[in-house]
């Protein structure tokens, strides 16, 4: 995680870096800092806390680097904030990733009398560069990369030269190609205001940028071509446009998302023997839904794995299987590792990814991009909806059919009109500290998603269970202090769900039901009901996320939480 940016050009680097860091804050937001070069010296500001803290101390220079941090080694503090400088104040670096052998390197550098100012793993990089510097910064970086184990994207500047060197191994780094100015950044959002032309650096590459020159070599020193790509979206899409939070803006964008996503083509030459789906967090719940749908629709055995578990459980993979990775960012370390593991077994890989050009997209055999557009809120909503829709598209494509859902866009528009009702409901429930979510079969995947959102942004303990599992233990928790959110559409499981809700009511539990319009019976056993339109049974999960996301959003809003940047989290999890 962490966001990094570098600028060299003709404008004040500080302004560009602060603006870019604000766009990157979703990657981490516990401290931030900038280093500029001016009058042949380095100028450094860094603070614990948000990027906005930097606004109190502008520094000059037309070249600089910046960082917004999600702590891994060393707690959030001014000292542990990036950038770091060497003992002579000649070099400065920002780093995203983890240097696994930093303790050994620290020990070695200490023997050379290097003084460390932080508890981070990252600081070793700047001292190694100082150690290896013999007049050429890129050479020093090349030598340094030979000493580093782990994952990294870092940028380095020195006090004398108008150039920035960036290196990548396992963490994302792009170059923004401008006119008389060039950029480094962790992702496109930080530079899109200035240029739509970008180069995605590959692992084991080092780039040097000046204001009108870009050069890339690999870790062996070989020259690499400059593959410039045009970005399809623009800055407006990555701004709040009058909404209080990105999360609610992104929820409201969903009619367009589903319209675009329904046009995406899924084609398969041959049917895999087994499908293995790998993903993390919310994307994982899209995977759980995929597991149900693919088996039901295409009759192909399908298994879901959490990304973080996949490689350690020694999965049984065959050449005629298919490994499907689902990821919004396309950078999630555990999901990426799963794709690499699959390739070791020569198993075909398919990535379902939102961020174009991201690492998982590039390392997979095939990629299908979800059409959610840039998602800034740490809590995923529109990308999740695109992911679950893609699971239907995949399930039907594996049966050589095309998934269609007429009026889906209009149905999503209709669901968004529940906003006011759900806000009132949230006002009634926002003080509860515990929730249970239940749903059966495919709807269980959506119950998992509803509970995750409540944890993530409202900081409320919420657990999801398949409805029928409640009586095997969790029912002991039910009381009037622990409401149950029951997903109970009129599908083939309705009567079973109805009984499970009755079991909750019989124990004084409060129940909010998500039910089908026209279902009056559900009122008999619910304290509150949210109605969604009637559709074919199998399609209900595609309708359920809008009310669940709105519920979590309004609860978090009543609790006055920092919704777009929930505590302890980051959007793109590029560490194990
Ligand atoms: O970028 P990815 O989709 O791979 O991210 C996976 C999870 O980290 C992500 O879904 C996370 O759980 C979200 N914050 C959920 O809202």
Coordinates of C-alpha atoms and ligand atoms in Angstrom, one line a residue:
X1 CA 0.0 0.0 0.0
X2 CA 1.2 3.6 0.4
X3 CA 1.1 6.0 -2.5
X4 CA 4.1 7.6 -4.1
X5 CA 4.6 10.4 -6.6
X6 CA 7.5 12.2 -8.3
X7 CA 7.5 15.3 -10.4
X8 CA 10.1 17.0 -12.5
X9 CA 9.2 19.9 -14.8
X10 CA 8.7 23.6 -14.8
X11 CA 5.9 24.1 -12.2
X12 CA 6.1 24.1 -8.4
X13 CA 6.6 20.4 -7.5
X14 CA 5.0 20.9 -4.1
X15 CA 1.6 21.9 -5.5
X16 CA 1.5 19.0 -7.9
X17 CA 2.7 16.5 -5.3
X18 CA 0.1 17.6 -2.7
X19 CA -2.7 17.3 -5.3
X20 CA -1.4 13.9 -6.4
X21 CA -1.1 12.7 -2.9
X22 CA -4.7 13.6 -2.2
X23 CA -5.7 11.3 -5.1
X24 CA -3.5 8.6 -3.7
X25 CA -4.6 8.9 -0.1
X26 CA -6.9 5.9 -0.5
X27 CA -3.8 3.8 -0.6
X28 CA -2.8 4.8 3.0
X29 CA -3.3 7.8 5.1
X30 CA -1.5 7.6 8.4
X31 CA 1.3 10.0 7.5
X32 CA 2.5 12.0 4.5
X33 CA 5.6 13.9 3.3
X34 CA 7.3 15.7 0.5
X35 CA 11.0 16.3 -0.4
X36 CA 11.9 18.8 -3.1
X37 CA 15.2 19.9 -4.6
X38 CA 15.9 23.6 -4.7
X39 CA 19.2 25.6 -4.9
X40 CA 21.2 22.4 -4.9
X41 CA 19.8 21.1 -1.6
X42 CA 16.9 18.9 -0.4
X43 CA 14.0 20.3 1.5
X44 CA 11.8 17.9 3.5
X45 CA 8.4 18.1 5.2
X46 CA 6.6 15.2 6.7
X47 CA 4.0 14.6 9.4
X48 CA 2.0 12.0 11.0
X49 CA -1.6 12.2 9.8
X50 CA -3.3 13.2 6.6
X51 CA -2.0 14.9 3.5
X52 CA -3.8 18.1 4.4
X53 CA -1.2 18.6 7.2
X54 CA 1.4 19.3 4.6
X55 CA -0.5 22.4 3.5
X56 CA 1.0 24.3 6.4
X57 CA 4.6 24.1 5.1
X58 CA 5.1 24.8 1.4
X59 CA 8.6 24.1 0.1
X60 CA 10.1 25.3 -3.2
X61 CA 11.5 23.5 -6.2
X62 CA 10.4 22.2 -9.6
X63 CA 11.5 18.6 -8.7
X64 CA 10.3 16.5 -5.9
X65 CA 8.9 13.3 -4.5
X66 CA 5.9 12.6 -2.1
X67 CA 4.4 9.8 -0.1
X68 CA 1.3 8.9 1.7
X69 CA 1.7 6.0 4.1
X70 CA -0.1 2.9 5.4
X71 CA 2.2 1.7 8.2
X72 CA 3.7 -1.8 8.1
X73 CA 7.1 -1.4 9.9
X74 CA 7.0 1.3 12.6
X75 CA 3.9 3.0 13.9
X76 CA 2.6 6.2 12.3
X77 CA 4.8 9.1 13.4
X78 CA 6.7 12.1 12.0
X79 CA 9.9 10.1 12.0
X80 CA 8.5 7.1 10.3
X81 CA 6.9 9.1 7.6
X82 CA 8.5 9.2 4.2
X83 CA 10.5 10.6 2.4
X84 CA 13.8 9.5 4.0
X85 CA 17.1 11.2 3.5
X86 CA 20.7 9.8 3.9
X87 CA 23.0 11.1 6.6
X88 CA 24.6 13.7 4.3
X89 CA 21.2 15.0 3.1
X90 CA 22.2 14.3 -0.5
X91 CA 19.6 11.7 -1.5
X92 CA 15.9 11.2 -0.7
X93 CA 13.6 8.3 -1.3
X94 CA 9.9 7.3 -1.1
X95 CA 9.0 3.6 -1.0
X96 CA 5.9 1.5 -1.3
X97 CA 6.2 -2.2 -0.4
X98 CA 8.1 -4.2 2.2
X99 CA 11.9 -4.8 2.3
X100 CA 12.0 -8.2 3.9
X101 CA 15.8 -8.3 4.6
X102 CA 15.9 -4.8 6.1
X103 CA 17.2 -6.0 9.5
X104 CA 20.3 -7.6 8.0
X105 CA 20.8 -4.5 5.8
X106 CA 20.4 -2.2 8.8
X107 CA 22.9 -4.2 10.8
X108 CA 25.4 -4.0 7.9
X109 CA 24.9 -0.3 7.4
X110 CA 25.2 0.4 11.2
X111 CA 28.7 -1.2 11.1
X112 CA 29.5 1.5 8.5
X113 CA 28.3 4.1 11.2
X114 CA 25.0 4.9 9.4
X115 CA 22.6 6.5 11.8
X116 CA 18.9 5.6 11.3
X117 CA 16.1 8.0 12.1
X118 CA 13.1 5.7 11.8
X119 CA 11.8 2.2 12.6
X120 CA 10.9 1.5 9.0
X121 CA 12.2 -1.1 6.6
X122 CA 12.2 1.6 3.8
X123 CA 15.0 3.7 5.3
X124 CA 17.7 1.2 4.3
X125 CA 17.1 2.0 0.7
X126 CA 18.3 5.6 0.9
X127 CA 21.4 4.6 2.9
X128 CA 22.3 1.8 0.4
X129 CA 22.0 4.3 -2.4
X130 CA 24.3 6.7 -0.6
X131 CA 26.7 3.8 -0.1
X132 CA 26.8 2.8 -3.7
X133 CA 26.7 6.3 -5.3
X134 CA 29.7 7.0 -7.5
X135 CA 28.4 9.9 -9.5
X136 CA 25.5 8.2 -11.3
X137 CA 22.2 7.9 -9.4
X138 CA 20.8 5.2 -11.7
X139 CA 23.9 3.0 -11.2
X140 CA 23.5 3.4 -7.5
X141 CA 19.9 2.3 -7.7
X142 CA 20.8 -0.7 -9.9
X143 CA 23.3 -1.8 -7.3
X144 CA 20.8 -1.2 -4.5
X145 CA 18.1 -3.3 -6.1
X146 CA 20.6 -6.3 -6.1
X147 CA 20.6 -6.0 -2.3
X148 CA 16.9 -5.7 -1.7
X149 CA 14.6 -8.7 -1.0
X150 CA 10.8 -8.2 -0.9
X151 CA 8.5 -6.0 -2.9
X152 CA 9.0 -2.4 -3.8
X153 CA 8.3 0.6 -5.9
X154 CA 10.5 3.5 -4.9
X155 CA 11.6 6.9 -6.3
X156 CA 14.8 8.6 -5.5
X157 CA 16.2 12.1 -6.1
X158 CA 19.5 13.7 -5.3
X159 CA 20.3 17.3 -4.4
X160 CA 22.3 18.1 -7.6
X161 CA 20.6 16.6 -10.7
X162 CA 17.3 17.4 -12.3
X163 CA 16.2 13.8 -12.5
X164 CA 14.2 11.2 -10.7
X165 CA 14.9 7.5 -10.7
X166 CA 12.1 5.0 -10.1
X167 CA 12.5 1.2 -9.6
X168 CA 9.8 -1.4 -9.5
X169 CA 9.6 -5.0 -8.2
X170 CA 6.2 -6.2 -7.0
X171 CA 4.6 -2.9 -6.3
X172 CA 2.9 -0.6 -8.9
X173 CA 4.7 2.3 -10.5
X174 CA 3.7 4.3 -13.5
X175 CA 5.2 7.1 -15.5
X176 CA 3.0 10.0 -16.5
X177 CA 4.4 11.4 -19.8
X178 CA 3.9 15.2 -20.0
X179 CA 5.2 18.1 -22.1
X180 CA 8.3 19.6 -20.4
X181 CA 7.3 17.7 -17.4
X182 CA 7.2 14.0 -16.3
X183 CA 5.8 12.1 -13.4
X184 CA 6.1 8.9 -11.4
X185 CA 3.1 7.7 -9.4
X186 CA 1.6 4.6 -7.8
X187 CA -1.4 4.9 -10.1
X188 CA -2.9 7.0 -12.8
X189 CA -5.3 9.0 -10.6
X190 CA -2.3 11.1 -9.3
X191 CA -1.3 12.3 -12.7
X192 CA -4.5 12.2 -14.8
X193 CA -5.1 16.0 -14.2
X194 CA -1.9 16.7 -16.2
X195 CA -1.6 13.9 -18.7
X196 CA -3.5 10.9 -20.2
X197 CA -0.3 9.3 -21.5
X198 CA 1.2 6.7 -19.2
X199 CA 3.8 4.0 -19.1
X200 CA 3.2 1.0 -16.8
X201 CA 6.6 0.0 -15.5
X202 CA 7.1 -3.8 -15.3
X203 CA 8.7 -5.6 -12.4
X204 CA 12.6 -5.5 -12.5
X205 CA 12.6 -2.2 -14.3
X206 CA 14.3 1.1 -13.5
X207 CA 13.3 4.3 -15.1
X208 CA 15.0 7.7 -15.2
X209 CA 12.9 10.8 -15.9
X210 CA 13.9 14.4 -16.5
X211 CA 11.5 17.1 -17.6
X212 CA 11.8 16.1 -21.3
X213 CA 13.4 12.6 -21.3
X214 CA 12.4 9.1 -20.2
X215 CA 14.6 6.1 -20.2
X216 CA 13.9 2.6 -19.0
X217 CA 16.3 -0.3 -18.3
X218 CA 15.9 -3.7 -16.6
X219 CA 17.7 -4.9 -13.5
X220 CA 20.4 -6.4 -15.9
X221 CA 21.0 -3.0 -17.4
X222 CA 19.3 -3.8 -20.8
X223 CA 17.3 -1.0 -22.5
X224 CA 13.6 -1.4 -22.6
X225 CA 11.1 0.2 -25.0
X226 CA 8.8 3.0 -23.9
X227 CA 5.2 1.5 -24.2
X228 CA 3.1 4.6 -23.9
X229 CA -0.7 4.0 -23.3
X230 CA -3.6 6.4 -23.4
X231 CA -5.8 6.4 -20.2
X232 CA -9.5 6.2 -21.0
X233 CA -11.0 8.1 -18.1
X234 CA -10.6 11.7 -16.9
X235 CA -10.2 13.7 -13.7
X236 CA -13.9 14.4 -13.2
X237 CA -14.6 10.7 -12.7
X238 CA -12.1 10.7 -9.8
X239 CA -13.7 13.7 -8.0
X240 CA -16.6 14.0 -5.6
X241 CA -18.7 16.2 -7.8
X242 CA -20.7 17.7 -4.9
X243 CA -21.3 14.4 -3.0
X244 CA -20.3 14.3 0.7
X245 CA -18.3 11.1 0.2
X246 CA -16.9 9.2 -2.7
X247 CA -18.8 6.1 -1.4
X248 CA -22.2 7.6 -1.9
X249 CA -21.2 9.1 -5.3
X250 CA -20.0 5.7 -6.4
X251 CA -23.2 4.0 -5.2
X252 CA -25.2 6.5 -7.2
X253 CA -23.1 5.8 -10.3
X254 CA -24.2 2.3 -10.5
X255 CA -26.9 2.6 -13.2
X256 CA -24.1 3.6 -15.7
X257 CA -21.8 0.8 -14.3
X258 CA -24.3 -1.9 -15.0
X259 CA -25.2 -0.5 -18.4
X260 CA -21.5 -0.6 -19.3
X261 CA -20.8 -3.9 -17.7
X262 CA -23.6 -5.7 -19.5
X263 CA -21.9 -4.9 -22.8
X264 CA -18.7 -6.7 -21.8
X265 CA -18.0 -9.9 -23.8
X266 CA -17.0 -13.2 -22.2
X267 CA -15.8 -15.9 -24.6
X268 CA -14.4 -19.3 -23.9
X269 CA -12.9 -21.7 -26.4
X270 CA -13.1 -24.8 -24.3
X271 CA -14.8 -25.7 -21.0
X272 CA -12.4 -26.0 -18.1
X273 CA -12.7 -29.2 -16.0
X274 CA -12.7 -27.2 -12.7
X275 CA -12.9 -23.5 -12.0
X276 CA -10.9 -22.1 -9.1
X277 CA -11.8 -18.6 -8.0
X278 CA -9.4 -16.5 -6.0
X279 CA -10.0 -13.1 -4.5
X280 CA -9.7 -11.1 -1.2
X281 CA -12.1 -9.2 1.0
X282 CA -15.2 -8.0 -0.8
X283 CA -14.0 -9.2 -4.1
X284 CA -13.9 -12.6 -2.4
X285 CA -17.6 -12.5 -1.8
X286 CA -18.1 -11.9 -5.5
X287 CA -16.0 -15.1 -5.8
X288 CA -18.3 -16.9 -3.3
X289 CA -21.3 -16.0 -5.4
X290 CA -19.4 -17.1 -8.5
X291 CA -18.9 -20.5 -6.9
X292 CA -22.7 -21.0 -6.5
X293 CA -23.5 -19.6 -9.9
X294 CA -21.0 -21.4 -12.0
X295 CA -21.9 -24.8 -10.5
X296 CA -25.6 -24.1 -10.9
X297 CA -25.6 -22.6 -14.4
X298 CA -22.7 -24.2 -16.2
X299 CA -22.4 -27.4 -14.1
X300 CA -18.7 -27.1 -13.8
X301 CA -17.2 -27.9 -10.4
X302 CA -16.1 -24.6 -8.9
X303 CA -14.2 -23.8 -5.7
X304 CA -13.6 -20.4 -4.0
X305 CA -10.3 -19.6 -2.2
X306 CA -9.3 -16.6 -0.2
X307 CA -6.3 -15.1 -1.9
X308 CA -4.3 -15.3 1.3
X309 CA -4.9 -19.0 1.7
X310 CA -4.5 -20.2 -1.9
X311 CA -0.8 -20.8 -2.2
X312 CA -0.4 -22.2 1.3
X313 CA -3.1 -24.9 1.0
X314 CA -1.3 -26.5 -2.0
X315 CA -4.3 -26.4 -4.3
X316 CA -4.7 -29.3 -6.7
X317 CA -4.6 -27.7 -10.1
X318 CA -4.6 -29.3 -13.6
X319 CA -3.7 -27.9 -17.0
X320 CA -7.4 -28.1 -18.1
X321 CA -8.6 -26.1 -15.1
X322 CA -9.2 -22.4 -15.0
X323 CA -8.1 -20.1 -12.2
X324 CA -10.1 -16.9 -12.0
X325 CA -8.8 -13.9 -10.1
X326 CA -11.2 -11.1 -9.1
X327 CA -9.7 -7.8 -8.1
X328 CA -10.7 -4.1 -8.3
X329 CA -7.2 -2.8 -8.0
X330 CA -5.4 -5.6 -9.8
X331 CA -2.6 -5.1 -7.3
X332 CA -3.7 -7.2 -4.3
X333 CA -0.6 -9.1 -3.3
X334 CA -2.3 -12.3 -2.2
X335 CA -4.4 -12.5 -5.4
X336 CA -1.4 -11.8 -7.5
X337 CA 0.6 -14.6 -5.7
X338 CA -2.3 -17.0 -6.5
X339 CA -2.1 -16.2 -10.2
X340 CA 1.7 -16.8 -10.1
X341 CA 1.1 -20.1 -8.3
X342 CA -1.4 -21.2 -10.9
X343 CA 1.1 -20.4 -13.7
X344 CA 3.6 -22.8 -12.0
X345 CA 1.1 -25.6 -12.7
X346 CA 0.5 -24.4 -16.3
X347 CA -3.2 -23.8 -15.3
X348 CA -4.9 -21.1 -17.5
X349 CA -5.6 -17.9 -15.6
X350 CA -8.3 -15.3 -16.2
X351 CA -8.3 -12.0 -14.4
X352 CA -11.5 -9.9 -13.8
X353 CA -10.0 -6.5 -13.0
X354 CA -11.2 -2.9 -12.8
X355 CA -7.9 -1.0 -13.0
X356 CA -6.6 -1.2 -16.6
X357 CA -2.9 -2.1 -16.9
X358 CA -2.6 -3.3 -13.3
X359 CA -0.2 -6.1 -12.4
X360 CA -2.7 -9.0 -12.1
X361 CA -4.2 -7.9 -15.4
X362 CA -0.8 -8.0 -17.1
X363 CA 0.3 -11.3 -15.5
X364 CA -2.8 -13.3 -16.3
X365 CA -3.3 -15.3 -19.6
X366 CA -6.6 -13.5 -20.2
X367 CA -8.1 -10.4 -18.7
X368 CA -11.7 -9.1 -18.7
X369 CA -12.0 -5.5 -17.4
X370 CA -15.0 -4.6 -15.2
X371 CA -16.5 -1.3 -16.3
X372 CA -17.0 0.4 -13.0
X373 CA -14.6 3.4 -13.7
X374 CA -12.2 4.7 -11.0
X375 CA -13.3 3.7 -7.5
X376 CA -11.8 5.9 -4.7
X377 CA -13.7 5.0 -1.6
X378 CA -11.9 2.3 0.3
X379 CA -15.2 0.5 0.7
X380 CA -15.9 -1.0 -2.7
X381 CA -19.5 -0.6 -4.0
X382 CA -19.8 0.0 -7.7
X383 CA -16.8 -2.2 -8.4
X384 CA -18.3 -5.0 -6.3
X385 CA -21.6 -4.7 -8.3
X386 CA -19.6 -5.0 -11.5
X387 CA -17.8 -8.0 -10.1
X388 CA -20.9 -9.9 -9.2
X389 CA -22.5 -9.1 -12.5
X390 CA -19.3 -10.5 -14.1
X391 CA -19.9 -13.7 -12.2
X392 CA -23.2 -14.1 -14.0
X393 CA -21.6 -13.3 -17.3
X394 CA -18.8 -15.8 -16.7
X395 CA -21.2 -18.6 -15.5
X396 CA -23.3 -18.2 -18.7
X397 CA -20.3 -17.9 -21.0
X398 CA -19.0 -21.2 -19.6
X399 CA -22.2 -22.7 -20.9
X400 CA -21.7 -20.9 -24.2
X401 CA -24.6 -18.5 -23.5
X402 CA -24.7 -14.8 -23.1
X403 CA -26.1 -13.4 -19.9
X404 CA -28.8 -10.7 -20.4
X405 CA -30.9 -8.8 -17.9
X406 CA -33.3 -6.5 -19.5
X407 CA -34.3 -3.4 -17.5
X408 CA -31.4 -4.0 -15.1
X409 CA -30.3 -0.4 -15.3
X410 CA -33.8 0.9 -14.6
X411 CA -34.1 -1.5 -11.6
X412 CA -30.9 -0.1 -10.2
X413 CA -32.2 3.4 -10.6
X414 CA -35.4 2.3 -8.7
X415 CA -33.3 0.7 -5.9
X416 CA -31.4 4.0 -5.5
X417 CA -34.7 5.7 -4.7
X418 CA -34.7 3.7 -1.4
X419 CA -32.0 6.0 -0.2
X420 CA -34.3 8.2 2.0
X421 CA -36.1 5.2 3.5
X422 CA -32.8 3.5 4.3
X423 CA -31.4 6.7 5.8
X424 CA -34.3 6.7 8.3
X425 CA -33.8 3.1 9.1
X426 CA -30.1 3.8 9.7
X427 CA -31.0 6.5 12.2
X428 CA -33.0 3.9 14.1
X429 CA -30.2 1.4 14.2
X430 CA -26.9 3.3 14.1
X431 CA -26.2 2.9 17.9
X432 CA -26.2 -0.9 17.9
X433 CA -22.8 -2.5 18.4
X434 CA -23.5 -5.9 16.9
X435 CA -25.3 -7.2 13.9
X436 CA -26.0 -10.6 12.3
X437 CA -26.6 -10.9 8.5
X438 CA -28.2 -14.0 7.1
X439 CA -28.9 -15.2 3.6
X440 CA -29.3 -18.6 1.9
X441 CA -27.3 -20.1 -1.0
X442 CA -26.3 -17.3 -3.4
X443 CA -27.8 -14.7 -1.1
X444 CA -25.3 -15.8 1.5
X445 CA -22.5 -14.2 -0.5
X446 CA -24.4 -10.9 -0.3
X447 CA -24.9 -11.3 3.4
X448 CA -21.1 -11.6 3.7
X449 CA -20.7 -8.4 1.8
X450 CA -23.3 -6.5 3.9
X451 CA -21.6 -7.5 7.1
X452 CA -18.2 -6.5 5.8
X453 CA -19.4 -3.1 4.8
X454 CA -20.8 -2.5 8.3
X455 CA -17.5 -3.5 9.9
X456 CA -15.4 -1.6 7.4
X457 CA -17.0 1.8 7.5
X458 CA -19.3 1.8 10.6
X459 CA -16.9 -0.1 12.9
X460 CA -19.8 -2.3 14.0
X461 CA -19.2 -5.9 14.7
X462 CA -21.2 -7.8 12.1
X463 CA -21.2 -11.5 11.2
X464 CA -22.7 -13.2 8.2
X465 CA -24.1 -16.7 8.2
X466 CA -25.9 -19.0 5.8
X467 CA -29.5 -18.7 7.3
X468 CA -29.6 -22.4 8.1
X469 CA -26.4 -22.2 10.2
X470 CA -27.8 -19.8 12.7
X471 CA -29.2 -22.5 15.0
X472 CA -25.9 -24.2 15.1
X473 CA -24.4 -21.7 17.4
X474 CA -24.8 -18.0 16.5
X475 CA -28.4 -18.0 17.7
X476 CA -27.0 -17.9 21.2
X477 CA -25.9 -14.3 20.5
X478 CA -29.4 -13.2 19.4
X479 CA -31.1 -10.7 21.7
X480 CA -32.9 -7.4 21.4
X481 CA -29.4 -5.8 21.4
X482 CA -28.2 -7.7 18.4
X483 CA -30.3 -7.1 15.3
X484 CA -30.5 -9.5 12.4
X485 CA -30.4 -8.3 8.8
X486 CA -32.2 -11.1 6.9
X487 CA -31.9 -11.3 3.1
X488 CA -35.2 -13.1 2.3
X489 CA -36.3 -12.5 -1.3
X490 CA -39.1 -14.6 -2.8
X491 CA -36.8 -17.3 -4.3
X492 CA -36.8 -21.0 -3.9
X493 CA -35.5 -20.7 -0.4
X494 CA -38.1 -18.3 0.9
X495 CA -40.0 -20.6 3.2
X496 CA -36.8 -22.0 4.8
X497 CA -35.6 -18.4 5.3
X498 CA -38.9 -17.4 6.8
X499 CA -38.6 -20.2 9.4
X500 CA -35.0 -19.0 10.3
X501 CA -36.3 -15.5 10.8
X502 CA -39.0 -16.8 13.0
X503 CA -36.4 -18.5 15.2
X504 CA -34.7 -15.1 15.7
X505 CA -38.0 -13.4 16.5
X506 CA -38.8 -16.2 19.0
X507 CA -35.7 -15.1 20.9
X508 CA -36.6 -11.4 21.1
X509 CA -34.2 -10.5 18.2
X510 CA -34.9 -7.5 16.1
X511 CA -35.2 -8.2 12.4
X512 CA -34.7 -6.0 9.3
X513 CA -35.8 -8.0 6.3
X514 CA -34.8 -7.4 2.7
X515 CA -37.8 -8.8 0.9
X516 CA -39.7 -8.8 -2.4
X517 CA -42.3 -6.2 -3.2
X518 CA -45.8 -7.5 -2.5
X519 CA -44.6 -9.9 0.3
X520 CA -46.9 -8.8 3.1
X521 CA -46.3 -12.0 5.1
X522 CA -42.7 -10.9 5.9
X523 CA -44.1 -8.0 8.0
X524 CA -45.4 -10.5 10.5
X525 CA -41.9 -11.5 11.6
X526 CA -39.9 -8.3 10.8
X527 CA -39.4 -5.1 12.7
X528 CA -38.6 -3.3 9.5
X529 CA -38.7 -4.3 5.8
X530 CA -36.9 -3.0 2.8
X531 CA -38.6 -4.1 -0.4
X532 CA -36.8 -4.8 -3.7
X533 CA -38.5 -5.4 -7.1
X534 CA -39.6 -8.9 -8.1
X535 CA -37.2 -10.6 -10.5
X536 CA -36.2 -14.2 -11.4
X537 CA -35.0 -16.0 -8.3
X538 CA -31.5 -16.4 -9.6
X539 CA -31.1 -12.6 -10.1
X540 CA -31.8 -11.4 -6.6
X541 CA -28.2 -11.0 -5.6
X542 CA -27.9 -8.4 -8.3
X543 CA -30.5 -6.2 -6.5
X544 CA -29.5 -6.8 -2.9
X545 CA -26.2 -4.9 -2.8
X546 CA -27.7 -1.4 -3.3
X547 CA -29.8 -1.4 -0.1
X548 CA -27.1 -3.1 1.9
X549 CA -24.5 -0.6 0.8
X550 CA -26.8 2.3 1.5
X551 CA -27.6 0.9 4.9
X552 CA -23.9 0.7 5.9
X553 CA -23.2 4.1 4.4
X554 CA -25.9 5.9 6.4
X555 CA -25.1 4.1 9.6
X556 CA -21.5 5.2 9.2
X557 CA -22.6 8.7 8.4
X558 CA -24.7 8.9 11.5
X559 CA -21.7 7.7 13.5
X560 CA -19.7 10.5 11.9
X561 CA -17.0 8.2 10.7
X562 CA -14.4 9.0 8.0
X563 CA -16.3 6.9 5.5
X564 CA -14.0 7.1 2.5
X565 CA -10.9 6.4 4.6
X566 CA -11.9 4.0 7.4
X567 CA -9.4 3.6 10.2
X568 CA -6.5 1.1 9.7
X569 CA -7.5 0.2 6.1
X570 CA -6.2 1.1 2.7
X571 CA -7.8 0.4 -0.7
X572 CA -5.0 -1.4 -2.4
X573 CA -3.4 -4.1 -0.3
X574 CA -0.1 -4.8 -1.9
X575 CA 1.5 -6.6 1.1
X576 CA 0.9 -10.1 2.3
Ligands
LIG1 O1 -8.5 -4.5 -5.1 P1 -9.1 -5.7 -4.7 O2 -10.5 -5.9 -5.2 O3 -8.3 -6.9 -5.0 O4 -9.3 -5.6 -3.1 C1 -9.7 -6.7 -2.4 C2 -10.1 -6.2 -1.0 O5 -9.0 -5.6 -0.3 C3 -11.3 -5.3 -1.1 O6 -12.4 -5.9 -1.7 C4 -11.7 -4.8 0.3 O7 -12.2 -5.9 1.1 C5 -12.7 -3.7 0.2 N1 -12.3 -2.6 1.0 C6 -14.1 -4.1 0.4 O8 -15.0 -3.0 0.5

